[in-house]
mmCIF file of C-alpha atoms in Angstrom:
data_model
loop_
_atom_site.group_PDB
_atom_site.id
_atom_site.type_symbol
_atom_site.label_atom_id
_atom_site.label_comp_id
_atom_site.label_asym_id
_atom_site.label_seq_id
_atom_site.Cartn_x
_atom_site.Cartn_y
_atom_site.Cartn_z
ATOM 1 C CA MET A 1280 14.396 3.993 3.765
ATOM 2 C CA LYS A 1281 12.636 4.188 7.113
ATOM 3 C CA LYS A 1282 9.465 2.103 7.337
ATOM 4 C CA ASN A 1283 6.369 4.293 7.560
ATOM 5 C CA VAL A 1284 3.458 1.929 6.783
ATOM 6 C CA GLY A 1285 1.739 0.347 9.778
ATOM 7 C CA ILE A 1286 0.071 -3.061 9.999
ATOM 8 C CA ILE A 1287 -3.485 -1.776 9.491
ATOM 9 C CA ASP A 1288 -2.394 0.419 6.589
ATOM 10 C CA GLN A 1289 -0.573 -2.586 5.110
ATOM 11 C CA ALA A 1290 -3.680 -4.778 5.350
ATOM 12 C CA ILE A 1291 -5.830 -2.119 3.681
ATOM 13 C CA ARG A 1292 -3.298 -1.757 0.859
ATOM 14 C CA PHE A 1293 -3.286 -5.535 0.254
ATOM 15 C CA LEU A 1294 -7.102 -5.604 0.302
ATOM 16 C CA ILE A 1295 -7.380 -2.788 -2.246
ATOM 17 C CA ALA A 1296 -4.678 -4.394 -4.423
ATOM 18 C CA PHE A 1297 -6.504 -7.734 -4.326
ATOM 19 C CA THR A 1298 -9.784 -6.009 -5.218
ATOM 20 C CA ALA A 1299 -8.058 -4.234 -8.127
ATOM 21 C CA VAL A 1300 -6.832 -7.595 -9.450
ATOM 22 C CA LEU A 1301 -10.338 -9.063 -9.221
ATOM 23 C CA LEU A 1302 -11.843 -6.049 -10.993
ATOM 24 C CA TYR A 1303 -9.151 -6.229 -13.673
ATOM 25 C CA PHE A 1304 -9.859 -9.869 -14.469
ATOM 26 C CA ALA A 1305 -13.616 -9.223 -14.377
ATOM 27 C CA ASP A 1306 -13.066 -6.489 -17.023
ATOM 28 C CA CYS A 1307 -14.493 -3.777 -14.770
ATOM 29 C CA ILE A 1308 -11.250 -1.803 -14.890
ATOM 30 C CA SER A 1309 -8.510 -1.956 -17.477
ATOM 31 C CA GLY A 1310 -5.352 -0.400 -18.758
ATOM 32 C CA LEU A 1311 -2.205 0.933 -17.236
ATOM 33 C CA LEU A 1312 -4.010 2.645 -14.368
ATOM 34 C CA ALA A 1313 -5.416 -0.659 -13.096
ATOM 35 C CA VAL A 1314 -2.090 -2.470 -13.300
ATOM 36 C CA SER A 1315 -0.165 0.400 -11.732
ATOM 37 C CA LEU A 1316 -2.722 0.583 -8.902
ATOM 38 C CA PHE A 1317 -2.151 -3.068 -8.094
ATOM 39 C CA VAL A 1318 1.634 -2.908 -8.382
ATOM 40 C CA LEU A 1319 1.991 0.313 -6.387
ATOM 41 C CA LEU A 1320 -0.240 -0.794 -3.527
ATOM 42 C CA ALA A 1321 1.177 -4.314 -3.335
ATOM 43 C CA LEU A 1322 4.775 -3.094 -3.466
ATOM 44 C CA THR A 1323 4.349 -0.417 -0.802
ATOM 45 C CA ALA A 1324 2.546 -2.910 1.433
ATOM 46 C CA MET A 1325 5.318 -5.509 1.052
ATOM 47 C CA VAL A 1326 8.210 -3.154 1.799
ATOM 48 C CA ASN A 1327 6.314 -1.123 4.455
ATOM 49 C CA PHE A 1328 7.423 2.122 2.839
ATOM 50 C CA CYS A 1329 5.385 4.760 1.027
ATOM 51 C CA PRO A 1330 7.306 7.588 -0.700
ATOM 52 C CA LEU A 1331 4.262 9.867 -0.552
ATOM 53 C CA TYR A 1332 4.148 9.480 3.234
ATOM 54 C CA THR A 1333 7.775 10.612 3.355
ATOM 55 C CA LEU A 1334 7.004 13.747 1.363
ATOM 56 C CA LEU A 1335 4.018 14.526 3.601
ATOM 57 C CA LYS A 1336 5.962 13.551 6.755
ATOM 58 C CA ILE A 1337 3.337 11.012 7.875
ATOM 59 C CA SER A 1338 3.798 7.595 9.400
ATOM 60 C CA THR A 1339 1.156 5.007 10.292
ATOM 61 C CA LYS A 1340 3.756 2.724 11.860
ATOM 62 C CA LYS A 1341 3.771 2.679 15.645
ATOM 63 C CA ASP A 1342 7.051 2.980 17.497
ATOM 64 C CA LYS A 1343 7.945 0.177 19.871
ATOM 65 C CA SER A 1344 7.755 2.674 22.722
ATOM 66 C CA GLU A 1345 4.046 3.248 21.974
ATOM 67 C CA LEU A 1346 3.139 -0.421 22.432
#
């Protein structure tokens, strides 16, 4: 599992996950879709790996040589 989620992408994922939690507890969104949105985004942000990025051959993570 090669890491393919960069720091900015990770921050955006955490922000959207946090917003989804707030909307869930405010009863603006509900159900399995809301919970799966939070879990998926939080998990991919924590492990720095997105399976969809692998399928699409994308990476937002910078190599150390690019710094």
